Amino acid sequence: MINLKVVMNTFDISRKLFKRAVRVIPGGVNSPVRAFRAVGGNPLFIERAKGSRIYDADGNSYVDYVLSWGPMILGHTHPAVIRAIKKAADRGTSFGAPTALEIELAELVLKIYPSMDKVRMVNSGTEATMSAIRVARGFTGRDKIIKFEGCYHGHADGLLVKAGSGAMTFGLPDSPGVPKAYARNTITLPHNDVDALKKMIEGQWRDIACVILEPVVGNIGCVLPQPGFLEAVRKLTRKNGIVLIFDEVMTGFRVAFGGAQAHYGIKPDMTCLGKVIGGGLPVGAYGGRKEIMAMVSPEGPVYQAGTLSGNPLAMTAGITTLKELSRPGVYKKIEKNCVQLEKGLRDAAKRAGVKTRFYRAGSMFCTYFTDVDVLDYETAKTADTKKFGVFFSEMLQSGVNIAPSQFEAGFMSLAHSEKDIDHTIASAYKALKKI
Ligand code: HOZ
């Protein structure tokens, strides 16, 4: 029997910190979805985290399914990762010169993602996608790109067109400040729609440099590829000399160790990584076939650079995380946790009589408050965000932290225990009963 009597302290300190933050930081946050605008209330200010739990400034503790929006797959402050970072820090925090660590992480990544012959380290997922697109344009000599509605590939100009994540949550899928000339080169198509893609490519293939997609769309919740969709995208792009870019910033090491490309058996021309690859420090990466990556400066003419790229602390956190993830039984344990949670949440919704749709790919998942199958951006939008807001607040009061938006994925870690998950399921049932 789960004791749901979680005694929460007031949120006074978080409230005070937020008041201070809004005076000096736009909206009080350094990334929009962190603000609780879509669910009401003030964001929690976090003081520390350990394993499956985060602790706010008021001393409240939560079972965490945000996990820094994905990276903390081993759980927070994993001892091996922290030990390695501390040791690396003693040797120096940045050199702006090559280190052996960069080679080690690159070699690991190429081994796990054999679709890539070469990889370049950057500092974020946004940098990875933006740079990969530039390289694809340089390689093909074409300007236009195709993206899918609801896919979020970071906040570079030209990618904030029908974008998911915070852009969707705040109803601003097309951001002001993006010159029309940039947006004109971005063609958006409905996700999972092979016919629309076929028609577009047949008409305009001479102008299209790349197709970029999230193989599982994690920025409108968790939207799975329909059978045959990824295969059709691969076939059409290959036939027309278009570079296929898998944005695996979220799905990398999550849908499977080898990402969605391993899970679905599709070989993209280029891959973007982020989140898990940095083990909680700022890292992104993009890579691909050798003739494409030969375009990247200084090997080729396409310029892309960064003072902190390949940073020794970030490389160390990434290497240690990937090594820990490659230990036998790790993915089995995470999958077991996910199955327990999925079963429990589906059952809780049924018992509470609330219509939901639950989707999961590896250790990312989403419960939508809708009675419609979620296949794309339009069907994701059928979710009742008011119901989600109630659910979110109730879960928080029970000591469970989920993303403050209906349109973000949840994440599972290795550190979550059976007890954590039982507590989550019992809290979810209680929350659902209030809807
Ligand atoms: N891009 C992340 C959500 N898909 C949000 C990152 C953050 O706010 O920290």
Short mmCIF file of C-alpha atoms and ligand atoms in Angstrom, two decimals:
data_model
loop_
_atom_site.label_atom_id
_atom_site.label_comp_id
_atom_site.label_asym_id
_atom_site.label_seq_id
_atom_site.Cartn_x
_atom_site.Cartn_y
_atom_site.Cartn_z
CA MET A 1 0.00 0.00 0.00
CA ILE A 2 1.46 3.35 -1.01
CA ASN A 3 1.34 6.15 1.51
CA LEU A 4 0.44 9.24 -0.47
CA LYS A 5 0.65 11.57 2.48
CA VAL A 6 3.45 13.69 1.12
CA VAL A 7 3.84 16.75 3.31
CA MET A 8 5.00 19.62 1.15
CA ASN A 9 6.63 22.75 2.47
CA THR A 10 5.31 26.03 1.12
CA PHE A 11 6.84 27.21 -2.14
CA ASP A 12 7.81 30.55 -0.57
CA ILE A 13 11.50 30.50 -1.41
CA SER A 14 10.84 29.53 -5.05
CA ARG A 15 8.25 32.30 -5.24
CA LYS A 16 10.73 34.86 -3.87
CA LEU A 17 13.47 33.69 -6.22
CA PHE A 18 11.13 33.95 -9.19
CA LYS A 19 10.22 37.52 -8.25
CA ARG A 20 13.90 38.35 -8.17
CA ALA A 21 14.55 36.48 -11.44
CA VAL A 22 11.90 38.29 -13.51
CA ARG A 23 13.62 41.59 -12.75
CA VAL A 24 16.82 40.50 -14.47
CA ILE A 25 15.98 37.58 -16.79
CA PRO A 26 13.27 37.65 -19.51
CA GLY A 27 10.28 35.84 -18.02
CA GLY A 28 12.50 34.85 -15.08
CA VAL A 29 13.86 31.81 -16.93
CA ASN A 30 16.69 31.00 -19.32
CA SER A 31 14.55 28.73 -21.50
CA PRO A 32 10.82 29.38 -22.00
CA VAL A 33 9.28 25.99 -21.21
CA ARG A 34 10.76 26.10 -17.72
CA ALA A 35 8.34 28.87 -16.79
CA PHE A 36 5.04 27.44 -15.62
CA ARG A 37 3.04 29.65 -17.99
CA ALA A 38 1.19 26.75 -19.59
CA VAL A 39 0.17 25.25 -16.24
CA GLY A 40 -0.05 28.29 -13.97
CA GLY A 41 1.98 29.18 -10.90
CA ASN A 42 5.66 29.90 -10.42
CA PRO A 43 8.50 27.68 -11.56
CA LEU A 44 10.29 25.68 -8.89
CA PHE A 45 13.86 26.71 -8.21
CA ILE A 46 15.96 23.61 -7.84
CA GLU A 47 18.71 23.32 -5.29
CA ARG A 48 20.07 19.84 -5.84
CA ALA A 49 19.29 16.41 -7.28
CA LYS A 50 20.25 12.82 -6.59
CA GLY A 51 19.24 9.64 -8.43
CA SER A 52 15.57 9.81 -9.38
CA ARG A 53 14.88 12.87 -7.20
CA ILE A 54 15.19 16.62 -7.39
CA TYR A 55 14.91 18.97 -4.41
CA ASP A 56 13.59 22.51 -4.61
CA ALA A 57 14.77 25.56 -2.69
CA ASP A 58 11.96 25.07 -0.14
CA GLY A 59 13.21 21.58 0.68
CA ASN A 60 10.49 19.67 -1.21
CA SER A 61 11.52 16.48 -2.93
CA TYR A 62 10.10 15.11 -6.20
CA VAL A 63 10.39 11.93 -8.23
CA ASP A 64 11.71 13.48 -11.43
CA TYR A 65 10.52 12.61 -14.96
CA VAL A 66 11.92 15.78 -16.56
CA LEU A 67 15.53 14.69 -15.97
CA SER A 68 16.86 17.99 -17.32
CA TRP A 69 14.65 17.42 -20.40
CA GLY A 70 16.32 14.11 -21.17
CA PRO A 71 20.05 14.00 -20.45
CA MET A 72 20.05 12.41 -16.98
CA ILE A 73 19.37 8.85 -18.16
CA LEU A 74 21.61 7.40 -15.43
CA GLY A 75 19.84 9.48 -12.80
CA HIS A 76 21.03 12.74 -11.26
CA THR A 77 24.58 13.11 -9.90
CA HIS A 78 25.59 9.60 -10.92
CA PRO A 79 28.70 8.84 -8.78
CA ALA A 80 30.93 7.74 -11.69
CA VAL A 81 30.04 10.81 -13.77
CA ILE A 82 30.57 13.24 -10.90
CA ARG A 83 33.87 11.62 -9.95
CA ALA A 84 35.11 11.88 -13.53
CA ILE A 85 34.04 15.54 -13.87
CA LYS A 86 35.79 16.49 -10.62
CA LYS A 87 38.99 14.79 -11.73
CA ALA A 88 38.83 16.48 -15.14
CA ALA A 89 38.21 19.89 -13.52
CA ASP A 90 41.43 19.56 -11.57
CA ARG A 91 43.30 19.28 -14.88
CA GLY A 92 41.72 22.42 -16.39
CA THR A 93 38.26 23.49 -17.51
CA SER A 94 38.92 24.75 -21.04
CA PHE A 95 41.91 24.89 -23.36
CA GLY A 96 40.55 25.94 -26.76
CA ALA A 97 42.85 23.27 -28.19
CA PRO A 98 42.38 19.59 -29.07
CA THR A 99 42.39 16.93 -26.34
CA ALA A 100 42.43 13.15 -26.41
CA LEU A 101 39.00 13.23 -24.75
CA GLU A 102 37.39 14.58 -27.94
CA ILE A 103 38.75 11.65 -29.92
CA GLU A 104 37.54 9.19 -27.30
CA LEU A 105 33.98 10.53 -27.35
CA ALA A 106 33.97 10.73 -31.16
CA GLU A 107 35.20 7.12 -31.43
CA LEU A 108 32.54 5.94 -28.99
CA VAL A 109 29.77 7.78 -30.84
CA LEU A 110 30.82 6.45 -34.26
CA LYS A 111 30.88 2.92 -32.89
CA ILE A 112 27.36 3.24 -31.49
CA TYR A 113 26.02 5.15 -34.57
CA PRO A 114 27.68 3.44 -37.56
CA SER A 115 25.69 5.59 -40.01
CA MET A 116 28.26 8.32 -39.21
CA ASP A 117 31.82 8.19 -40.50
CA LYS A 118 32.83 11.46 -38.84
CA VAL A 119 31.36 13.61 -36.09
CA ARG A 120 31.87 17.21 -34.95
CA MET A 121 31.26 18.22 -31.32
CA VAL A 122 29.30 21.39 -30.57
CA ASN A 123 27.66 22.80 -27.44
CA SER A 124 23.92 22.21 -27.89
CA GLY A 125 21.28 20.48 -29.97
CA THR A 126 20.45 23.80 -31.64
CA GLU A 127 24.04 24.17 -32.82
CA ALA A 128 24.03 20.58 -34.06
CA THR A 129 20.92 20.91 -36.25
CA MET A 130 21.79 24.37 -37.52
CA SER A 131 25.27 23.24 -38.51
CA ALA A 132 24.10 19.98 -40.08
CA ILE A 133 21.68 21.91 -42.30
CA ARG A 134 24.43 24.31 -43.38
CA VAL A 135 26.62 21.35 -44.31
CA ALA A 136 23.75 19.69 -46.21
CA ARG A 137 23.22 22.93 -48.15
CA GLY A 138 26.93 23.21 -48.89
CA PHE A 139 27.07 19.59 -50.01
CA THR A 140 24.06 19.72 -52.33
CA GLY A 141 24.31 23.35 -53.46
CA ARG A 142 20.59 23.66 -52.78
CA ASP A 143 18.83 26.09 -50.38
CA LYS A 144 15.47 24.67 -49.35
CA ILE A 145 14.86 22.34 -46.46
CA ILE A 146 11.89 20.20 -45.50
CA LYS A 147 10.81 19.88 -41.89
CA PHE A 148 7.67 18.40 -40.38
CA GLU A 149 4.98 20.24 -38.41
CA GLY A 150 5.60 19.96 -34.68
CA CYS A 151 9.19 18.79 -34.99
CA TYR A 152 11.42 21.08 -32.95
CA HIS A 153 15.03 21.30 -34.01
CA GLY A 154 16.21 24.05 -31.70
CA HIS A 155 15.79 27.76 -32.07
CA ALA A 156 17.86 28.67 -35.13
CA ASP A 157 16.24 31.02 -37.69
CA GLY A 158 14.46 29.01 -40.31
CA LEU A 159 13.70 26.15 -37.93
CA LEU A 160 11.14 28.09 -35.91
CA VAL A 161 8.47 27.40 -38.49
CA LYS A 162 5.57 25.25 -37.26
CA ALA A 163 7.87 24.25 -34.39
CA GLY A 164 7.01 22.13 -31.36
CA SER A 165 8.23 22.42 -27.74
CA GLY A 166 7.84 25.87 -26.12
CA ALA A 167 6.97 27.38 -29.50
CA MET A 168 3.86 25.17 -29.63
CA THR A 169 3.14 25.39 -25.89
CA PHE A 170 2.99 29.19 -26.05
CA GLY A 171 1.09 29.24 -29.36
CA LEU A 172 4.01 30.78 -31.29
CA PRO A 173 5.00 28.06 -33.75
CA ASP A 174 6.34 30.72 -36.15
CA SER A 175 8.52 33.13 -34.20
CA PRO A 176 8.66 36.87 -34.92
CA GLY A 177 12.22 37.95 -35.62
CA VAL A 178 12.79 35.28 -38.26
CA PRO A 179 13.25 37.07 -41.61
CA LYS A 180 10.71 36.00 -44.22
CA ALA A 181 13.57 35.18 -46.57
CA TYR A 182 14.77 32.50 -44.11
CA ALA A 183 11.34 31.07 -43.50
CA ARG A 184 10.69 30.89 -47.24
CA ASN A 185 13.42 28.31 -47.56
CA THR A 186 11.76 26.08 -44.97
CA ILE A 187 9.01 23.86 -46.33
CA THR A 188 6.81 22.33 -43.63
CA LEU A 189 4.78 19.21 -44.20
CA PRO A 190 2.43 17.18 -42.00
CA HIS A 191 4.31 14.49 -40.11
CA ASN A 192 3.66 10.85 -41.02
CA ASP A 193 2.20 11.91 -44.41
CA VAL A 194 4.10 10.07 -47.16
CA ASP A 195 1.89 11.41 -49.97
CA ALA A 196 2.50 15.05 -49.03
CA LEU A 197 6.25 14.42 -48.95
CA LYS A 198 6.20 12.59 -52.26
CA LYS A 199 4.28 15.38 -53.96
CA MET A 200 6.61 18.07 -52.60
CA ILE A 201 9.78 16.23 -53.53
CA GLU A 202 8.56 15.34 -57.01
CA GLY A 203 7.82 19.00 -57.68
CA GLN A 204 10.84 20.66 -56.09
CA TRP A 205 13.64 18.12 -55.64
CA ARG A 206 16.16 20.28 -57.50
CA ASP A 207 15.91 22.93 -54.76
CA ILE A 208 15.79 20.72 -51.68
CA ALA A 209 19.01 20.26 -49.71
CA CYS A 210 17.72 18.14 -46.87
CA VAL A 211 14.84 16.61 -45.00
CA ILE A 212 15.25 16.95 -41.24
CA LEU A 213 13.04 15.11 -38.77
CA GLU A 214 12.75 13.77 -35.25
CA PRO A 215 12.24 10.05 -35.90
CA VAL A 216 10.05 10.01 -32.79
CA VAL A 217 8.64 13.49 -32.25
CA GLY A 218 9.45 14.32 -28.64
CA ASN A 219 8.60 17.99 -28.83
CA ILE A 220 4.85 17.57 -29.22
CA GLY A 221 4.75 14.86 -26.56
CA CYS A 222 5.75 11.53 -28.04
CA VAL A 223 4.57 10.87 -31.60
CA LEU A 224 5.64 7.60 -33.14
CA PRO A 225 6.45 7.12 -36.82
CA GLN A 226 3.66 5.26 -38.59
CA PRO A 227 4.73 1.95 -40.19
CA GLY A 228 6.49 2.68 -43.46
CA PHE A 229 6.90 6.45 -42.93
CA LEU A 230 10.63 6.52 -42.14
CA GLU A 231 11.29 3.95 -44.87
CA ALA A 232 9.45 6.10 -47.42
CA VAL A 233 11.36 9.23 -46.34
CA ARG A 234 14.63 7.34 -46.75
CA LYS A 235 13.71 6.06 -50.19
CA LEU A 236 12.50 9.40 -51.53
CA THR A 237 15.48 11.37 -50.23
CA ARG A 238 18.00 8.86 -51.57
CA LYS A 239 16.35 8.80 -55.00
CA ASN A 240 16.46 12.60 -55.28
CA GLY A 241 19.92 13.33 -53.87
CA ILE A 242 18.46 14.95 -50.76
CA VAL A 243 20.38 14.66 -47.48
CA LEU A 244 18.32 12.91 -44.80
CA ILE A 245 19.06 14.30 -41.32
CA PHE A 246 17.84 12.47 -38.24
CA ASP A 247 17.58 14.85 -35.32
CA GLU A 248 18.28 12.40 -32.51
CA VAL A 249 18.98 15.05 -29.89
CA MET A 250 16.14 13.59 -27.84
CA THR A 251 15.85 10.05 -29.19
CA GLY A 252 19.61 9.32 -29.20
CA PHE A 253 20.53 6.74 -26.52
CA ARG A 254 16.86 6.83 -25.41
CA VAL A 255 14.75 5.03 -28.01
CA ALA A 256 17.67 2.58 -27.99
CA PHE A 257 21.40 2.81 -27.25
CA GLY A 258 21.89 3.28 -31.01
CA GLY A 259 18.98 5.71 -31.19
CA ALA A 260 15.85 5.58 -33.32
CA GLN A 261 17.98 4.72 -36.35
CA ALA A 262 19.01 1.44 -34.72
CA HIS A 263 15.52 0.74 -33.42
CA TYR A 264 13.75 1.33 -36.76
CA GLY A 265 16.65 0.12 -38.93
CA ILE A 266 16.99 3.28 -41.05
CA LYS A 267 20.36 4.75 -42.04
CA PRO A 268 20.24 8.54 -42.31
CA ASP A 269 22.93 10.55 -44.14
CA MET A 270 23.46 12.81 -41.14
CA THR A 271 22.63 12.59 -37.43
CA CYS A 272 22.33 15.26 -34.74
CA LEU A 273 22.85 14.37 -31.10
CA GLY A 274 22.57 16.27 -27.81
CA LYS A 275 21.23 15.78 -24.28
CA VAL A 276 22.42 12.26 -23.18
CA ILE A 277 25.69 12.56 -25.12
CA GLY A 278 26.80 15.29 -22.69
CA GLY A 279 25.89 13.42 -19.52
CA GLY A 280 24.27 16.60 -18.16
CA LEU A 281 26.85 19.06 -19.47
CA PRO A 282 26.35 21.17 -22.60
CA VAL A 283 27.22 19.00 -25.60
CA GLY A 284 25.76 18.54 -29.05
CA ALA A 285 27.17 16.70 -32.03
CA TYR A 286 26.50 16.31 -35.72
CA GLY A 287 27.97 13.80 -38.08
CA GLY A 288 27.37 11.76 -41.16
CA ARG A 289 28.78 10.09 -44.25
CA LYS A 290 32.40 10.95 -44.91
CA GLU A 291 31.82 12.73 -48.23
CA ILE A 292 29.28 15.02 -46.53
CA MET A 293 31.44 15.67 -43.45
CA ALA A 294 34.39 16.40 -45.76
CA MET A 295 32.59 19.71 -46.43
CA VAL A 296 33.18 20.87 -42.84
CA SER A 297 35.91 23.44 -42.23
CA PRO A 298 38.92 23.10 -42.11
CA GLU A 299 38.61 19.90 -44.19
CA GLY A 300 36.15 21.66 -46.48
CA PRO A 301 34.64 25.09 -47.11
CA VAL A 302 31.54 25.05 -44.85
CA TYR A 303 32.37 27.13 -41.78
CA GLN A 304 31.35 26.13 -38.28
CA ALA A 305 33.31 26.79 -35.06
CA GLY A 306 33.09 27.17 -31.28
CA THR A 307 35.43 28.25 -28.47
CA LEU A 308 34.00 25.73 -26.01
CA SER A 309 33.34 22.94 -28.52
CA GLY A 310 34.87 19.68 -27.28
CA ASN A 311 35.17 21.14 -23.77
CA PRO A 312 37.10 18.69 -21.56
CA LEU A 313 34.54 18.59 -18.73
CA ALA A 314 31.67 18.05 -21.15
CA MET A 315 33.59 15.35 -23.06
CA THR A 316 34.39 13.60 -19.78
CA ALA A 317 30.75 13.60 -18.66
CA GLY A 318 29.71 12.28 -22.08
CA ILE A 319 32.33 9.53 -22.21
CA THR A 320 31.54 8.33 -18.68
CA THR A 321 27.79 8.36 -19.34
CA LEU A 322 28.10 6.35 -22.54
CA LYS A 323 30.42 3.84 -20.83
CA GLU A 324 27.97 3.40 -17.96
CA LEU A 325 25.13 3.00 -20.45
CA SER A 326 27.00 0.26 -22.27
CA ARG A 327 27.16 -1.94 -19.15
CA PRO A 328 25.14 -5.15 -19.46
CA GLY A 329 21.59 -4.93 -18.17
CA VAL A 330 21.30 -1.13 -18.10
CA TYR A 331 18.73 -0.80 -20.89
CA LYS A 332 16.88 -3.87 -19.60
CA LYS A 333 16.43 -2.22 -16.22
CA ILE A 334 15.28 1.10 -17.79
CA GLU A 335 12.83 -0.82 -20.01
CA LYS A 336 11.48 -2.68 -16.95
CA ASN A 337 10.89 0.66 -15.23
CA CYS A 338 9.12 2.00 -18.32
CA VAL A 339 6.88 -1.04 -18.66
CA GLN A 340 5.86 -0.75 -14.99
CA LEU A 341 5.07 2.95 -15.42
CA GLU A 342 3.24 2.52 -18.73
CA LYS A 343 1.07 -0.29 -17.38
CA GLY A 344 0.33 1.62 -14.19
CA LEU A 345 -0.57 4.90 -15.92
CA ARG A 346 -2.81 3.23 -18.50
CA ASP A 347 -4.57 1.34 -15.75
CA ALA A 348 -4.91 4.45 -13.52
CA ALA A 349 -6.57 6.41 -16.35
CA LYS A 350 -8.98 3.55 -16.98
CA ARG A 351 -9.89 3.21 -13.30
CA ALA A 352 -10.35 6.98 -12.97
CA GLY A 353 -12.50 7.04 -16.11
CA VAL A 354 -10.36 9.68 -17.87
CA LYS A 355 -9.83 9.36 -21.61
CA THR A 356 -6.13 9.50 -22.42
CA ARG A 357 -3.72 8.26 -25.03
CA PHE A 358 -0.32 6.99 -23.88
CA TYR A 359 2.67 6.63 -26.20
CA ARG A 360 6.18 5.46 -25.51
CA ALA A 361 9.41 4.91 -27.44
CA GLY A 362 12.17 3.43 -25.28
CA SER A 363 12.48 5.67 -22.22
CA MET A 364 10.52 8.65 -23.55
CA PHE A 365 6.75 8.82 -23.25
CA CYS A 366 3.66 11.02 -23.07
CA THR A 367 0.11 10.85 -21.75
CA TYR A 368 -2.22 13.00 -23.85
CA PHE A 369 -5.54 14.14 -22.47
CA THR A 370 -7.47 13.30 -25.60
CA ASP A 371 -9.73 10.62 -27.01
CA VAL A 372 -8.10 10.86 -30.44
CA ASP A 373 -5.13 8.84 -31.71
CA VAL A 374 -2.14 11.17 -31.76
CA LEU A 375 -0.29 10.84 -35.07
CA ASP A 376 0.91 14.37 -35.78
CA TYR A 377 0.81 18.06 -34.84
CA GLU A 378 -2.92 18.51 -35.52
CA THR A 379 -3.99 15.47 -33.51
CA ALA A 380 -1.59 16.39 -30.67
CA LYS A 381 -3.39 19.73 -30.52
CA THR A 382 -6.64 17.93 -29.63
CA ALA A 383 -5.20 17.32 -26.14
CA ASP A 384 -7.01 19.19 -23.37
CA THR A 385 -4.35 21.46 -21.88
CA LYS A 386 -6.64 22.53 -19.01
CA LYS A 387 -6.96 18.92 -17.88
CA PHE A 388 -3.23 18.56 -18.21
CA GLY A 389 -2.75 21.66 -16.02
CA VAL A 390 -4.84 20.10 -13.24
CA PHE A 391 -2.95 16.84 -13.57
CA PHE A 392 0.41 18.63 -13.46
CA SER A 393 -0.41 20.60 -10.28
CA GLU A 394 -1.80 17.55 -8.49
CA MET A 395 1.28 15.51 -9.37
CA LEU A 396 3.55 18.24 -8.07
CA GLN A 397 1.63 18.34 -4.80
CA SER A 398 2.17 14.58 -4.50
CA GLY A 399 5.90 14.99 -5.05
CA VAL A 400 6.12 14.01 -8.71
CA ASN A 401 7.78 16.33 -11.21
CA ILE A 402 6.62 16.15 -14.83
CA ALA A 403 7.25 18.68 -17.60
CA PRO A 404 5.08 21.80 -17.24
CA SER A 405 3.57 21.34 -20.70
CA GLN A 406 1.30 18.81 -22.39
CA PHE A 407 3.60 18.95 -25.39
CA GLU A 408 6.84 17.67 -23.88
CA ALA A 409 7.97 14.08 -23.41
CA GLY A 410 8.56 12.45 -20.03
CA PHE A 411 11.80 10.57 -19.39
CA MET A 412 12.78 7.54 -17.30
CA SER A 413 16.18 6.93 -15.71
CA LEU A 414 18.14 3.96 -14.49
CA ALA A 415 17.91 5.36 -10.95
CA HIS A 416 14.10 5.19 -10.66
CA SER A 417 13.07 2.48 -8.22
CA GLU A 418 9.97 0.30 -8.16
CA LYS A 419 8.88 2.32 -5.15
CA ASP A 420 9.27 5.62 -7.05
CA ILE A 421 7.16 4.27 -9.87
CA ASP A 422 4.48 2.85 -7.55
CA HIS A 423 4.30 6.24 -5.88
CA THR A 424 3.96 7.91 -9.30
CA ILE A 425 1.14 5.60 -10.36
CA ALA A 426 -0.77 6.09 -7.09
CA SER A 427 -0.29 9.87 -7.40
CA ALA A 428 -1.48 9.78 -11.00
CA TYR A 429 -4.66 7.91 -10.03
CA LYS A 430 -5.36 10.48 -7.32
CA ALA A 431 -4.69 13.35 -9.76
CA LEU A 432 -6.84 11.80 -12.51
CA LYS A 433 -9.75 11.48 -10.11
CA LYS A 434 -9.69 15.29 -9.75
CA ILE A 435 -10.11 15.85 -13.50
N1 HOZ B 1 14.16 22.10 -25.50
C1 HOZ B 1 13.71 21.58 -24.27
C2 HOZ B 1 12.37 20.98 -24.38
N2 HOZ B 1 12.11 20.17 -25.47
C3 HOZ B 1 13.64 22.60 -23.17
C4 HOZ B 1 14.93 22.89 -22.55
C5 HOZ B 1 14.83 23.68 -21.26
O1 HOZ B 1 13.94 24.49 -21.08
O2 HOZ B 1 15.69 23.52 -20.42
#
